[in-house]
Tab-separated table of C-alpha atoms and ligand atoms in Angstrom:
chain	number	residue	atom	x	y	z
A	1	MET	CA	21.734	34.702	10.115
A	2	ARG	CA	22.345	35.123	5.732
A	3	THR	CA	25.129	33.615	4.159
A	4	SER	CA	25.697	35.085	0.399
A	5	VAL	CA	26.830	31.708	-1.283
A	6	GLN	CA	26.145	32.264	-4.951
A	7	SER	CA	25.643	34.684	-7.598
A	8	SER	CA	24.040	34.112	-11.202
A	9	ASP	CA	23.228	35.802	-14.373
A	10	VAL	CA	19.781	34.558	-13.928
A	11	LEU	CA	17.667	33.103	-10.926
A	12	VAL	CA	14.584	31.509	-11.815
A	13	VAL	CA	11.935	31.120	-8.473
A	14	GLY	CA	10.013	27.769	-8.976
A	15	GLY	CA	10.332	24.999	-11.106
A	16	GLY	CA	7.403	23.595	-12.293
A	17	ILE	CA	7.770	23.261	-16.390
A	18	ILE	CA	7.411	27.274	-16.898
A	19	GLY	CA	10.530	27.934	-14.544
A	20	LEU	CA	12.247	24.391	-16.329
A	21	VAL	CA	12.131	25.407	-19.445
A	22	THR	CA	12.823	29.107	-18.750
A	23	ALA	CA	16.267	27.572	-16.991
A	24	TRP	CA	17.200	25.591	-19.607
A	25	ARG	CA	16.891	28.060	-22.447
A	26	SER	CA	18.808	30.793	-20.340
A	27	ALA	CA	21.351	27.995	-19.802
A	28	GLN	CA	21.576	27.306	-23.286
A	29	ARG	CA	22.496	30.808	-24.303
A	30	GLY	CA	25.266	30.926	-22.348
A	31	LEU	CA	24.141	32.708	-18.809
A	32	SER	CA	24.701	31.257	-15.707
A	33	THR	CA	21.522	29.966	-14.404
A	34	THR	CA	20.269	28.953	-10.971
A	35	LEU	CA	16.880	27.686	-10.341
A	36	ALA	CA	14.849	27.434	-6.232
A	37	ASP	CA	12.304	24.832	-6.030
A	38	PRO	CA	11.739	22.200	-3.118
A	39	GLU	CA	10.805	19.891	-5.638
A	40	PRO	CA	11.420	20.645	-9.038
A	41	GLY	CA	9.268	19.087	-11.552
A	42	GLY	CA	6.316	19.137	-9.304
A	43	GLY	CA	3.484	21.425	-9.703
A	44	ALA	CA	0.797	21.164	-11.472
A	45	ALA	CA	2.211	18.899	-14.332
A	46	ARG	CA	1.819	15.975	-11.895
A	47	VAL	CA	-1.984	16.608	-12.287
A	48	ALA	CA	-2.222	18.147	-15.851
A	49	ALA	CA	-3.834	16.452	-18.644
A	50	GLY	CA	-1.408	17.422	-21.312
A	51	MET	CA	-3.841	18.155	-23.818
A	52	LEU	CA	-1.953	20.607	-26.671
A	53	ALA	CA	-5.181	21.956	-27.595
A	54	ALA	CA	-4.480	25.152	-29.411
A	55	VAL	CA	-7.537	24.808	-31.696
A	56	THR	CA	-10.363	23.023	-29.799
A	57	GLU	CA	-9.376	25.641	-26.572
A	58	LEU	CA	-10.469	28.203	-28.566
A	59	HIS	CA	-12.659	31.035	-26.505
A	60	TYR	CA	-14.441	34.117	-27.472
A	61	GLY	CA	-12.207	37.352	-26.743
A	62	GLU	CA	-9.113	35.001	-26.344
A	63	GLN	CA	-8.059	35.653	-29.924
A	64	MET	CA	-4.999	37.707	-28.415
A	65	LEU	CA	-3.746	34.329	-26.763
A	66	LEU	CA	-5.019	32.043	-29.785
A	67	GLY	CA	-2.080	33.783	-32.027
A	68	LEU	CA	0.487	32.652	-28.522
A	69	ASN	CA	-1.177	28.845	-28.567
A	70	VAL	CA	-0.785	28.184	-32.280
A	71	ALA	CA	2.897	29.365	-32.411
A	72	SER	CA	3.455	26.740	-29.648
A	73	ALA	CA	1.486	23.869	-30.807
A	74	GLU	CA	3.577	24.404	-34.068
A	75	ARG	CA	6.620	24.322	-32.274
A	76	TYR	CA	5.616	21.526	-30.007
A	77	PRO	CA	7.214	17.958	-32.555
A	78	GLU	CA	10.899	20.228	-32.586
A	79	PHE	CA	10.783	21.070	-29.166
A	80	VAL	CA	10.060	17.621	-27.721
A	81	ALA	CA	12.797	15.849	-30.388
A	82	GLU	CA	15.564	18.399	-28.927
A	83	LEU	CA	14.216	17.616	-25.192
A	84	GLU	CA	14.123	14.140	-25.972
A	85	GLU	CA	17.755	14.424	-27.141
A	86	ALA	CA	18.862	16.372	-24.797
A	87	SER	CA	17.609	14.502	-21.808
A	88	GLY	CA	17.619	10.916	-22.979
A	89	GLN	CA	13.978	10.526	-21.952
A	90	GLU	CA	10.855	10.422	-23.769
A	91	THR	CA	8.349	12.939	-22.940
A	92	GLY	CA	5.108	10.735	-24.559
A	93	PHE	CA	4.078	13.254	-27.219
A	94	ARG	CA	1.931	11.918	-29.325
A	95	ALA	CA	0.355	13.315	-32.777
A	96	CYS	CA	-2.868	11.830	-31.880
A	97	GLY	CA	-5.746	14.564	-32.857
A	98	THR	CA	-8.759	15.639	-31.052
A	99	LEU	CA	-12.737	14.532	-31.442
A	100	SER	CA	-14.959	16.762	-29.924
A	101	VAL	CA	-18.214	15.624	-29.824
A	102	ALA	CA	-21.994	16.913	-28.775
A	103	LEU	CA	-24.172	14.920	-26.610
A	104	ASP	CA	-27.519	17.136	-27.178
A	105	SER	CA	-29.248	19.490	-29.787
A	106	ASP	CA	-27.921	22.543	-27.029
A	107	ASP	CA	-24.417	21.355	-26.968
A	108	ARG	CA	-24.266	20.811	-31.176
A	109	ALA	CA	-25.762	24.066	-31.305
A	110	HIS	CA	-22.771	25.386	-29.247
A	111	LEU	CA	-20.200	23.142	-31.407
A	112	ARG	CA	-21.160	24.578	-34.455
A	113	GLU	CA	-20.867	27.975	-33.574
A	114	LEU	CA	-17.056	27.021	-31.903
A	115	HIS	CA	-16.508	25.499	-35.737
A	116	ALA	CA	-17.710	28.704	-37.026
A	117	LEU	CA	-15.128	30.710	-35.006
A	118	GLN	CA	-12.361	28.307	-35.665
A	119	GLN	CA	-13.269	28.682	-39.448
A	120	ARG	CA	-12.898	32.813	-39.104
A	121	SER	CA	-9.662	32.301	-37.187
A	122	GLY	CA	-8.202	30.539	-40.219
A	123	LEU	CA	-8.028	27.231	-37.870
A	124	ARG	CA	-8.500	23.687	-39.177
A	125	SER	CA	-11.538	21.309	-37.878
A	126	GLU	CA	-13.626	19.318	-39.531
A	127	TRP	CA	-17.348	18.966	-38.914
A	128	LEU	CA	-18.543	15.289	-38.516
A	129	THR	CA	-21.832	13.484	-38.111
A	130	GLY	CA	-22.551	11.276	-34.901
A	131	ARG	CA	-22.150	8.592	-36.962
A	132	GLU	CA	-19.020	9.420	-38.590
A	133	CYS	CA	-17.978	10.394	-35.077
A	134	ARG	CA	-18.556	6.827	-33.837
A	135	ARG	CA	-16.827	5.212	-37.026
A	136	LEU	CA	-14.049	7.171	-35.881
A	137	GLU	CA	-14.026	6.001	-31.913
A	138	PRO	CA	-16.591	2.980	-31.662
A	139	MET	CA	-16.378	3.328	-28.004
A	140	LEU	CA	-18.327	6.593	-28.031
A	141	ALA	CA	-22.015	6.680	-26.722
A	142	PRO	CA	-24.747	5.806	-29.659
A	143	GLY	CA	-26.237	9.481	-29.015
A	144	VAL	CA	-23.738	11.404	-29.978
A	145	ARG	CA	-25.041	14.268	-32.550
A	146	GLY	CA	-22.166	15.461	-34.132
A	147	GLY	CA	-18.427	16.528	-33.260
A	148	LEU	CA	-15.620	18.449	-34.507
A	149	ARG	CA	-12.472	16.912	-35.643
A	150	VAL	CA	-9.203	18.882	-34.823
A	151	ASP	CA	-6.206	16.612	-36.616
A	152	GLY	CA	-3.550	19.434	-35.146
A	153	ASP	CA	-4.530	19.105	-31.286
A	154	HIS	CA	-2.083	16.558	-30.225
A	155	GLN	CA	-0.970	15.489	-26.315
A	156	VAL	CA	1.969	15.281	-24.554
A	157	ASP	CA	2.754	13.564	-21.196
A	158	PRO	CA	3.199	16.522	-18.375
A	159	ARG	CA	4.877	14.265	-15.926
A	160	ARG	CA	7.599	12.595	-18.640
A	161	LEU	CA	8.142	16.266	-20.211
A	162	ALA	CA	8.749	18.102	-16.474
A	163	SER	CA	10.956	15.174	-15.496
A	164	ALA	CA	13.026	15.419	-19.201
A	165	LEU	CA	13.179	19.023	-18.471
A	166	VAL	CA	14.687	18.528	-14.909
A	167	THR	CA	17.357	16.345	-16.765
A	168	ALA	CA	18.035	18.417	-19.609
A	169	CYS	CA	18.585	21.571	-17.058
A	170	GLU	CA	21.012	19.571	-15.104
A	171	ARG	CA	22.913	18.597	-18.440
A	172	THR	CA	22.996	21.900	-19.699
A	173	GLY	CA	24.563	23.253	-16.162
A	174	VAL	CA	21.203	24.838	-14.330
A	175	GLY	CA	22.349	25.118	-10.842
A	176	PHE	CA	19.208	23.285	-8.330
A	177	ARG	CA	19.070	25.056	-5.285
A	178	ARG	CA	16.108	22.557	-3.934
A	179	SER	CA	14.823	24.820	-1.233
A	180	TRP	CA	11.619	27.529	-0.916
A	181	ALA	CA	12.529	31.068	-1.829
A	182	GLU	CA	10.989	33.482	0.942
A	183	ARG	CA	12.140	36.676	-0.167
A	184	LEU	CA	12.771	38.809	-2.752
A	185	LEU	CA	15.758	41.282	-2.102
A	186	VAL	CA	15.263	44.714	-3.489
A	187	THR	CA	18.518	46.978	-3.482
A	188	GLY	CA	18.431	50.665	-5.059
A	189	GLY	CA	15.242	49.770	-6.862
A	190	ARG	CA	16.130	46.546	-8.411
A	191	ALA	CA	15.215	42.868	-8.014
A	192	THR	CA	18.798	41.377	-6.694
A	193	GLY	CA	18.159	38.121	-5.578
A	194	VAL	CA	16.464	36.136	-2.775
A	195	VAL	CA	16.648	34.747	0.704
A	196	LEU	CA	16.120	30.877	0.854
A	197	ALA	CA	14.514	29.363	3.617
A	198	ASP	CA	17.229	28.407	5.221
A	199	GLY	CA	19.143	31.994	5.147
A	200	THR	CA	21.064	31.581	2.137
A	201	GLU	CA	21.017	34.361	-0.231
A	202	LEU	CA	21.349	34.394	-3.586
A	203	ALA	CA	22.370	37.418	-5.613
A	204	ALA	CA	21.425	37.402	-9.719
A	205	GLY	CA	21.337	39.635	-12.384
A	206	GLN	CA	17.961	38.996	-13.429
A	207	VAL	CA	15.428	36.947	-11.466
A	208	VAL	CA	12.746	35.112	-12.849
A	209	LEU	CA	9.525	34.672	-10.796
A	210	ALA	CA	7.991	30.952	-12.227
A	211	GLY	CA	6.181	30.347	-9.244
A	212	GLY	CA	2.880	28.661	-10.587
A	213	SER	CA	-0.030	29.768	-8.550
A	214	LEU	CA	2.030	30.867	-5.699
A	215	SER	CA	3.794	33.378	-7.636
A	216	GLY	CA	1.873	36.518	-5.718
A	217	ARG	CA	2.773	35.132	-2.474
A	218	LEU	CA	6.969	35.624	-2.428
A	219	ALA	CA	7.422	38.305	0.071
A	220	GLY	CA	9.386	41.767	-0.213
A	221	ILE	CA	7.456	42.268	-4.247
A	222	PRO	CA	6.827	45.685	-4.418
A	223	GLU	CA	3.046	46.198	-4.258
A	224	ALA	CA	2.791	47.524	-7.917
A	225	VAL	CA	4.846	44.649	-9.207
A	226	VAL	CA	3.171	41.633	-7.812
A	227	PRO	CA	1.544	39.155	-9.951
A	228	PRO	CA	-2.215	39.148	-10.393
A	229	VAL	CA	-2.182	35.284	-10.242
A	230	ARG	CA	-4.845	32.980	-8.316
A	231	PRO	CA	-5.160	29.263	-8.281
A	232	VAL	CA	-7.885	27.667	-10.164
A	233	LYS	CA	-8.420	23.997	-8.524
A	234	GLY	CA	-8.840	21.254	-11.261
A	235	GLN	CA	-9.450	17.596	-9.851
A	236	VAL	CA	-8.538	14.836	-12.525
A	237	LEU	CA	-8.482	11.041	-12.732
A	238	ARG	CA	-6.304	8.512	-14.010
A	239	LEU	CA	-7.374	5.318	-15.470
A	240	THR	CA	-5.726	2.097	-16.984
A	241	VAL	CA	-6.912	0.549	-20.614
A	242	PRO	CA	-6.062	-3.387	-20.080
A	243	PRO	CA	-4.438	-4.660	-23.493
A	244	ALA	CA	-7.313	-6.601	-24.096
A	245	TYR	CA	-9.247	-3.139	-24.410
A	246	ALA	CA	-6.704	-1.602	-26.676
A	247	PRO	CA	-7.500	0.651	-28.511
A	248	PHE	CA	-9.739	1.955	-26.219
A	249	LEU	CA	-9.942	5.065	-27.657
A	250	SER	CA	-7.441	6.263	-30.338
A	251	ARG	CA	-7.213	10.389	-29.933
A	252	THR	CA	-8.352	12.518	-27.447
A	253	VAL	CA	-12.076	12.968	-26.968
A	254	ARG	CA	-13.863	15.943	-24.916
A	255	ALA	CA	-17.457	17.205	-25.058
A	256	VAL	CA	-19.067	19.911	-22.665
A	257	VAL	CA	-21.990	17.870	-20.590
A	258	ARG	CA	-24.512	19.736	-18.491
A	259	GLY	CA	-22.139	22.944	-19.047
A	260	SER	CA	-18.898	21.345	-17.567
A	261	HIS	CA	-15.585	20.458	-19.686
A	262	VAL	CA	-14.916	16.567	-19.989
A	263	TYR	CA	-12.163	15.158	-21.470
A	264	LEU	CA	-10.415	11.911	-22.134
A	265	VAL	CA	-6.929	11.805	-22.949
A	266	PRO	CA	-5.524	7.978	-24.013
A	267	ARG	CA	-1.712	7.588	-23.740
A	268	ALA	CA	0.275	5.453	-25.667
A	269	ASN	CA	1.074	3.548	-22.413
A	270	GLY	CA	-2.461	2.555	-21.605
A	271	GLU	CA	-3.009	5.592	-19.634
A	272	LEU	CA	-6.428	7.213	-19.634
A	273	VAL	CA	-6.722	10.547	-17.883
A	274	VAL	CA	-10.161	12.098	-17.540
A	275	GLY	CA	-10.704	15.582	-16.451
A	276	ALA	CA	-10.943	17.839	-15.283
A	277	THR	CA	-13.367	20.385	-12.757
A	278	THR	CA	-12.800	23.994	-12.643
A	279	GLU	CA	-13.101	25.259	-9.171
A	280	GLU	CA	-12.101	28.843	-7.748
A	281	GLN	CA	-11.244	27.185	-3.909
A	282	GLY	CA	-8.188	29.035	-3.279
A	283	TRP	CA	-5.334	26.984	-2.459
A	284	ASP	CA	-7.151	23.880	-1.653
A	285	THR	CA	-6.278	20.452	-3.428
A	286	THR	CA	-8.372	17.815	-1.863
A	287	VAL	CA	-10.047	15.569	-4.070
A	288	THR	CA	-13.723	15.042	-3.193
A	289	ALA	CA	-16.348	12.860	-3.737
A	290	GLY	CA	-18.477	15.091	-5.740
A	291	GLY	CA	-15.284	16.055	-8.017
A	292	VAL	CA	-14.528	12.170	-9.166
A	293	TYR	CA	-18.656	11.577	-9.417
A	294	GLU	CA	-19.285	14.518	-11.501
A	295	LEU	CA	-16.457	13.532	-13.558
A	296	LEU	CA	-17.079	9.598	-13.688
A	297	ARG	CA	-20.963	10.267	-14.941
A	298	ASP	CA	-19.853	12.589	-17.902
A	299	ALA	CA	-17.477	10.755	-18.727
A	300	HIS	CA	-19.640	7.804	-18.553
A	301	GLU	CA	-22.090	9.523	-20.818
A	302	LEU	CA	-19.810	10.192	-23.317
A	303	VAL	CA	-18.160	6.642	-23.475
A	304	PRO	CA	-19.951	4.324	-21.249
A	305	GLY	CA	-17.623	1.664	-21.474
A	306	ILE	CA	-15.538	3.655	-19.235
A	307	THR	CA	-16.424	2.301	-16.003
A	308	GLU	CA	-14.881	-1.532	-16.517
A	309	LEU	CA	-11.451	0.214	-15.842
A	310	PRO	CA	-9.428	0.078	-13.112
A	311	LEU	CA	-9.228	3.538	-11.886
A	312	THR	CA	-5.685	4.177	-10.300
A	313	GLU	CA	-5.347	7.510	-9.333
A	314	THR	CA	-7.114	10.683	-8.487
A	315	ARG	CA	-5.643	14.000	-8.143
A	316	ALA	CA	-6.604	17.757	-7.594
A	317	GLY	CA	-3.919	20.280	-8.950
A	318	LEU	CA	-3.677	24.139	-9.446
A	319	ARG	CA	-3.554	26.268	-12.336
A	320	PRO	CA	-2.228	29.725	-12.241
A	321	ALA	CA	-4.756	31.520	-13.624
A	322	SER	CA	-4.666	35.712	-14.881
A	323	PRO	CA	-7.306	38.164	-14.890
A	324	ASP	CA	-7.156	37.612	-18.650
A	325	ASN	CA	-6.338	34.017	-18.495
A	326	ALA	CA	-3.383	34.760	-20.206
A	327	PRO	CA	0.567	34.275	-19.404
A	328	LEU	CA	2.841	37.244	-18.139
A	329	LEU	CA	5.595	37.176	-19.528
A	330	GLY	CA	9.100	39.172	-19.383
A	331	PRO	CA	9.725	42.513	-17.438
A	332	THR	CA	8.349	44.318	-14.505
A	333	ALA	CA	8.296	47.580	-13.628
A	334	LEU	CA	10.401	46.319	-10.775
A	335	ASP	CA	14.548	46.419	-12.800
A	336	GLY	CA	15.798	43.226	-13.362
A	337	LEU	CA	12.445	41.434	-12.370
A	338	HIS	CA	10.782	39.082	-14.565
A	339	LEU	CA	7.210	37.157	-14.592
A	340	ALA	CA	6.684	33.771	-16.306
A	341	THR	CA	3.657	32.636	-14.996
A	342	GLY	CA	-0.166	33.143	-15.043
A	343	HIS	CA	-0.499	29.957	-17.884
A	344	HIS	CA	-3.712	28.794	-16.563
A	345	ARG	CA	-4.820	25.985	-18.789
A	346	ASN	CA	-2.316	26.264	-21.323
A	347	GLY	CA	0.549	25.696	-19.560
A	348	VAL	CA	1.658	22.528	-20.800
A	349	LEU	CA	0.584	23.903	-24.552
A	350	LEU	CA	2.734	26.839	-23.977
A	351	THR	CA	6.451	25.689	-22.630
A	352	PRO	CA	8.135	25.813	-26.207
A	353	VAL	CA	7.001	29.356	-26.870
A	354	THR	CA	7.570	30.463	-22.494
A	355	GLY	CA	11.250	29.489	-23.107
A	356	ASP	CA	11.898	31.046	-26.805
A	357	VAL	CA	10.323	34.297	-25.339
A	358	MET	CA	11.625	33.983	-22.008
A	359	ALA	CA	15.299	33.179	-23.769
A	360	HIS	CA	14.915	36.191	-26.000
A	361	VAL	CA	14.170	38.506	-23.144
A	362	LEU	CA	17.021	37.691	-20.377
A	363	THR	CA	19.577	37.832	-23.774
A	364	THR	CA	18.575	41.123	-25.351
A	365	GLY	CA	16.367	42.831	-22.664
A	366	GLU	CA	13.543	42.855	-25.463
A	367	LEU	CA	10.106	40.907	-25.735
A	368	PRO	CA	9.960	39.615	-29.114
A	369	GLU	CA	6.971	40.396	-30.847
A	370	LEU	CA	4.795	37.338	-30.510
A	371	GLY	CA	5.442	37.779	-26.573
A	372	ARG	CA	4.663	41.492	-26.677
A	373	PRO	CA	0.644	41.048	-25.912
A	374	PHE	CA	1.720	39.268	-22.808
A	375	ALA	CA	3.884	41.687	-21.128
A	376	PRO	CA	3.268	41.902	-17.380
A	377	ARG	CA	3.162	45.750	-17.271
A	378	ARG	CA	-0.413	45.466	-19.395
A	379	PHE	CA	-1.872	44.908	-15.277
A	380	ALA	CA	0.308	47.022	-13.807
A	381	PRO	CA	1.224	50.542	-15.531
A	382	THR	CA	3.048	52.275	-12.931
A	383	ALA	CA	6.491	52.586	-12.057
A	384	VAL	CA	7.880	51.471	-8.548
A	385	PRO	CA	9.344	53.983	-6.175
A	386	SER	CA	13.113	52.776	-5.765
A	387	ASP	CA	11.993	52.226	-1.847
A	388	ALA	CA	8.873	50.526	-1.994
A	389	SER	CA	9.116	46.533	-1.052
A	390	ARG	CA	6.370	45.024	0.574
A	391	PRO	CA	6.880	43.648	4.114
A	392	PRO	CA	7.620	40.187	4.615
A	393	SER	CA	4.678	37.551	3.996
A	394	PRO	CA	4.048	35.619	7.273
A	395	VAL	CA	3.883	32.607	4.746
A	396	THR	CA	6.668	30.833	4.579
A	397	THR	CA	6.175	27.487	3.301
A	398	ALA	CA	3.006	26.198	0.819
A	399	PRO	CA	-0.018	28.130	2.040
A	400	ALA	CA	-2.547	25.571	3.694
A	401	SER	CA	-5.748	24.757	2.068
A	402	GLN	CA	-8.734	26.998	2.093
A	403	GLU	CA	-7.345	30.168	1.752
A	404	GLN	CA	-8.964	32.605	-0.140
A	405	PRO	CA	-7.434	33.474	-3.972
A	406	VAL	CA	-5.678	36.573	-4.342
B	1	LIG	C1	-6.306	19.589	-13.465
B	1	LIG	C2	-5.607	20.314	-14.606
B	1	LIG	C3	-5.539	20.151	-15.904
B	1	LIG	C4	-4.832	20.683	-16.721
B	1	LIG	N1	-4.298	20.114	-18.130
B	1	LIG	C5	-3.712	20.801	-19.074
B	1	LIG	C6	-3.513	20.480	-20.348
B	1	LIG	O1	-4.214	19.558	-20.630
B	1	LIG	N2	-3.248	21.645	-21.180
B	1	LIG	C7	-2.002	22.089	-21.099
B	1	LIG	O2	-1.817	22.940	-21.457
B	1	LIG	N3	-2.528	22.616	-19.900
B	1	LIG	C8	-3.364	21.903	-18.848
B	1	LIG	N4	-2.608	22.647	-17.186
B	1	LIG	C9	-2.121	23.558	-16.845
B	1	LIG	C10	-0.769	23.253	-16.356
B	1	LIG	O3	-0.384	22.281	-15.816
B	1	LIG	C11	-0.168	24.695	-15.886
B	1	LIG	O4	-0.800	25.648	-16.892
B	1	LIG	C12	1.312	24.670	-15.434
B	1	LIG	O5	1.801	23.455	-15.548
B	1	LIG	C13	1.898	25.533	-15.148
B	1	LIG	O6	3.217	25.280	-14.592
B	1	LIG	P1	4.112	26.538	-13.695
B	1	LIG	O7	5.452	26.058	-13.727
B	1	LIG	O8	3.776	28.111	-14.186
B	1	LIG	O9	3.631	26.117	-12.387
B	1	LIG	P2	3.739	25.248	-11.140
B	1	LIG	O10	3.237	24.394	-12.300
B	1	LIG	O11	2.510	25.814	-10.245
B	1	LIG	O12	4.694	24.985	-10.666
B	1	LIG	C14	5.404	26.189	-10.105
B	1	LIG	C15	6.079	25.965	-9.217
B	1	LIG	O13	7.207	27.046	-8.358
B	1	LIG	C16	7.371	26.252	-7.447
B	1	LIG	N5	7.831	27.626	-5.903
B	1	LIG	C17	5.964	28.651	-6.212
B	1	LIG	N6	6.947	29.519	-5.176
B	1	LIG	C18	7.850	29.623	-4.704
B	1	LIG	C19	9.002	29.928	-3.902
B	1	LIG	N7	8.898	31.154	-3.493
B	1	LIG	N8	10.406	29.268	-3.781
B	1	LIG	C20	10.726	28.143	-4.554
B	1	LIG	N9	9.374	27.457	-5.571
B	1	LIG	C21	8.462	27.846	-5.652
B	1	LIG	C22	6.263	25.811	-6.829
B	1	LIG	O14	6.872	24.705	-5.762
B	1	LIG	C23	6.512	24.740	-8.057
B	1	LIG	O15	6.984	23.567	-8.249
B	1	LIG	C24	-3.644	21.820	-16.420
B	1	LIG	C25	-3.467	22.083	-14.913
B	1	LIG	C26	-4.296	21.295	-14.583
B	1	LIG	C27	-4.069	21.913	-12.926
């Protein structure tokens, strides 16, 4: 049985960092805001390394995304200062820079090409010889053949970031509903709210779907606007640097080893994050022996001393990926329904700019210039018939592992 409990200007479905920043910014702009998630502050941020890698993550064919990534990286220092003030919590932001290194001549050639692309794109990075790399980071393997020093790619602790966002939301008056949203309500061709797992109905003027890799699974979304988002699994290790070994690394160090990306992110509190695998395995979040082995093997090739450190945690999480690896931001073809999802491997980096873009669209109805290339309609140009809603999905809780990606 349904009970209509609450109505707000904005309802955010999903309390990962993207839903949280959207809710926080929306409430700051004076919109009454509710957020539904059984465990706000969870999601991929529990696993993510927290690299703010606008420059080192530059890929061929992703120049459109570069503009958004750089804009968000530039906003980070001010964003964390405001968030830390609003929440009274630290986020672990470190302006430490990044060193991308090559271990053989193929990697070196690849890194040289990346350097040229960065320069053509107006980004700052500096080519270093192997010796110069080891002078900066003495724990690097003697065989390092050269590298790129990127002083502008920093890091934040995503767990602390998520926790600070939960508190900032609470203090700004966001109403939390710690429950699963089962079904989108569509009335007269407009999204009008959701039904929660306990049957409670939440009504809202605007609904923002920020369910990460599960965004396409909410029942009741008309077929034409179902977000094309799929889960991309990543396994990550956490090690601890004992005080006697500090400073083990002073900045993020990364490389491509036999075609796989490996990175080591040293936190100020002694935690060392080693990541990450990239696997198309549906919603499976099993930590596998093979995943752990590959990460340790590659990290050991890069920084041999790593095998001396205590291994304190292994985890797997799901990146919400869209077909073009860029986020989906703003209004859909269904009136009243917005998306804030598909941030894939850059969700932590893109948190500040996503909050700003979504607050703008929720208050004005328009995407700001910066957000326009990321409109969901780039994948779904057709209009939605007013009576078109999908039948309810049989999935009412988080899907079981080993399902196929949407
Ligand atoms: C291994 C790994 C390493 C990464 N490293 C980095 C990095 O170094 N730098 C970087 O920038 N990014 C990184 N990322 C990516 C980043 O973590 C993600 O892009 C980001 O956390 C996605 O946040 P989100 O809020 O969109 O989704 P999620 O974190 O998936 O959160 C979605 C939330 O929505 C909730 N939800 C879903 N459906 C419903 C529903 N129907 N009702 C209620 N709640 C619902 C879920 O419970 C969840 O809490 C990494 C990710 C992984 C997995």
